[in-house]
Coordinates of C-alpha atoms in Angstrom, one line a residue:
X1 CA 93.0 30.1 124.2
X2 CA 90.9 29.0 127.2
X3 CA 87.6 30.0 128.5
X4 CA 86.9 31.0 132.0
X5 CA 83.0 31.3 132.7
X6 CA 82.3 31.7 129.2
X7 CA 84.8 34.6 128.5
X8 CA 87.7 33.6 126.2
X9 CA 91.3 34.4 127.3
X10 CA 93.8 35.2 124.8
X11 CA 97.4 34.7 125.3
X12 CA 99.7 37.8 124.7
X13 CA 101.6 37.6 121.7
X14 CA 105.2 38.1 122.1
X15 CA 106.9 40.6 120.0
X16 CA 110.3 39.9 118.6
X17 CA 113.2 41.4 120.3
X18 CA 114.6 44.5 118.5
X19 CA 117.7 46.3 119.1
X20 CA 116.6 49.9 120.1
X21 CA 119.7 51.5 119.0
X22 CA 119.3 51.1 115.2
X23 CA 115.6 52.0 115.7
X24 CA 116.5 55.3 117.4
X25 CA 119.3 56.1 114.8
X26 CA 116.7 55.6 111.9
X27 CA 114.0 57.6 113.1
X28 CA 116.4 60.5 114.5
X29 CA 115.1 63.7 113.0
X30 CA 117.5 65.0 110.8
X31 CA 117.0 68.6 109.3
X32 CA 116.3 68.8 105.6
X33 CA 119.2 69.7 103.4
X34 CA 117.4 70.8 100.4
X35 CA 118.1 74.5 100.8
X36 CA 122.0 73.6 101.6
X37 CA 123.2 73.2 98.0
X38 CA 121.9 76.4 96.5
X39 CA 123.2 78.6 99.5
X40 CA 126.4 76.9 99.5
X41 CA 127.1 77.4 95.9
X42 CA 125.9 81.3 96.1
X43 CA 128.3 81.7 98.9
X44 CA 131.1 80.0 97.3
X45 CA 130.5 82.1 94.2
X46 CA 130.1 85.1 96.2
X47 CA 133.4 84.5 98.2
X48 CA 135.5 83.7 95.1
X49 CA 134.2 86.7 92.9
X50 CA 135.0 89.1 95.9
X51 CA 138.9 88.3 95.7
X52 CA 139.5 90.0 92.3
X53 CA 136.8 92.7 93.4
X54 CA 138.7 93.6 96.4
X55 CA 142.1 93.7 94.4
X56 CA 140.3 95.9 91.8
X57 CA 139.1 98.4 94.6
X58 CA 142.5 98.4 96.0
X59 CA 144.1 99.5 92.8
X60 CA 141.5 102.0 91.7
X61 CA 139.8 103.6 94.5
X62 CA 141.1 107.2 95.5
X63 CA 142.9 107.4 98.9
X64 CA 140.7 110.3 100.0
X65 CA 136.8 110.7 99.1
X66 CA 133.9 113.2 100.1
X67 CA 130.8 112.1 100.5
X68 CA 127.6 114.3 100.4
X69 CA 125.8 112.5 103.3
X70 CA 128.2 111.5 106.1
X71 CA 125.8 112.2 108.7
X72 CA 123.1 110.3 107.2
X73 CA 125.4 107.2 106.7
X74 CA 126.5 107.1 110.3
X75 CA 122.9 108.0 111.6
X76 CA 121.5 105.0 109.5
X77 CA 124.3 102.7 110.5
X78 CA 123.8 103.3 114.2
X79 CA 119.9 103.5 114.1
X80 CA 119.9 100.1 112.3
X81 CA 122.2 98.8 115.1
X82 CA 120.0 100.3 117.9
X83 CA 117.0 98.6 116.2
X84 CA 118.4 95.2 115.9
X85 CA 120.0 95.3 119.4
X86 CA 116.4 96.3 120.8
X87 CA 114.9 93.2 119.0
X88 CA 117.6 91.1 120.1
X89 CA 116.8 92.0 123.5
X90 CA 113.1 91.6 123.1
X91 CA 113.3 88.4 121.4
X92 CA 115.9 86.9 123.9
X93 CA 113.5 88.1 126.8
X94 CA 110.5 86.5 125.2
X95 CA 112.5 83.3 124.1
X96 CA 111.5 83.6 120.5
X97 CA 113.3 81.4 118.0
X98 CA 114.4 84.4 116.2
X99 CA 116.7 85.6 118.9
X100 CA 119.5 83.5 117.6
X101 CA 119.2 85.4 114.1
X102 CA 118.8 88.7 115.6
X103 CA 121.6 88.3 117.9
X104 CA 124.0 87.3 115.1
X105 CA 122.8 90.2 113.2
X106 CA 123.4 92.7 116.1
X107 CA 127.2 91.3 116.5
X108 CA 127.9 91.5 113.0
X109 CA 126.6 95.3 112.8
X110 CA 129.0 95.8 116.0
X111 CA 132.0 94.6 114.3
X112 CA 131.4 96.4 111.2
X113 CA 130.7 99.8 113.0
X114 CA 134.0 99.1 115.0
X115 CA 135.6 98.2 111.9
X116 CA 134.5 101.5 110.0
X117 CA 135.1 103.7 113.2
X118 CA 138.7 102.5 113.3
X119 CA 139.7 102.5 109.6
X120 CA 138.3 106.0 109.1
X121 CA 139.2 107.7 112.2
X122 CA 142.0 110.6 111.8
X123 CA 145.0 111.0 114.0
X124 CA 144.4 112.7 117.6
X125 CA 141.6 112.2 120.0
X126 CA 139.4 110.8 117.0
X127 CA 141.6 107.7 116.9
X128 CA 141.9 107.3 120.5
X129 CA 138.1 107.5 120.7
X130 CA 137.7 104.9 117.9
X131 CA 140.1 102.6 119.8
X132 CA 138.5 102.7 123.1
X133 CA 135.1 102.2 121.6
X134 CA 136.4 99.4 119.6
X135 CA 138.0 97.8 122.9
X136 CA 134.2 97.8 124.2
X137 CA 132.3 97.2 121.1
X138 CA 134.2 94.2 119.8
X139 CA 134.2 92.1 122.8
X140 CA 130.5 92.9 123.5
X141 CA 129.9 91.9 119.8
X142 CA 131.4 88.7 120.4
X143 CA 129.5 87.9 123.3
X144 CA 126.2 88.6 121.5
X145 CA 127.2 86.4 118.5
X146 CA 128.0 83.7 121.2
X147 CA 124.7 84.3 122.7
X148 CA 123.0 83.8 119.3
X149 CA 125.0 80.6 118.8
X150 CA 123.6 79.4 122.2
X151 CA 120.0 80.5 121.3
X152 CA 120.5 78.4 118.0
X153 CA 121.8 75.4 119.8
X154 CA 119.0 75.6 122.4
X155 CA 116.5 75.9 119.5
X156 CA 118.0 72.9 117.8
X157 CA 117.7 71.0 121.0
X158 CA 114.1 71.8 121.4
X159 CA 113.2 70.7 117.7
X160 CA 115.6 67.8 117.7
X161 CA 115.2 66.6 121.3
X162 CA 116.6 63.1 120.2
X163 CA 120.0 64.4 119.8
X164 CA 121.8 63.3 123.0
X165 CA 125.3 64.5 122.4
X166 CA 125.4 68.4 122.4
X167 CA 128.5 68.3 120.2
X168 CA 126.2 66.9 117.7
X169 CA 124.5 70.3 117.4
X170 CA 126.6 73.0 115.3

């Protein structure tokens, strides 16, 4: 330290050289996986337990079945689909983080709707109409799910900006 005109001068302290790569890797934000094991276990148990259930249903369900609220069932499914598509549009337009979830839910409901339309349609014009609708509904459902996946990736990049490689994001 030297003094000039009564003001002490302090020499700068040199920092030791640090490789930035390990520091960046150690400070990289990683999502918490505390929730993963219970959800993974529940999903695995559900998947395994559904196999015998599906076999049981195939062996015991009647070939024909009459329901008491056919109209309400279809109105409920289509009303739910309309609401979820509307919320998907709104959340996407406003760039809400929930847009990814709504889009995936909309796509799944559209696929379920197409499946039920095809599986319960009768011969003739009913079957033709179901096939035509499925030819529109299935590709749109896949596009909506793809949109949900893109929105999720966008959200993850916003939350974890240090992820440089887009293939690192699911």
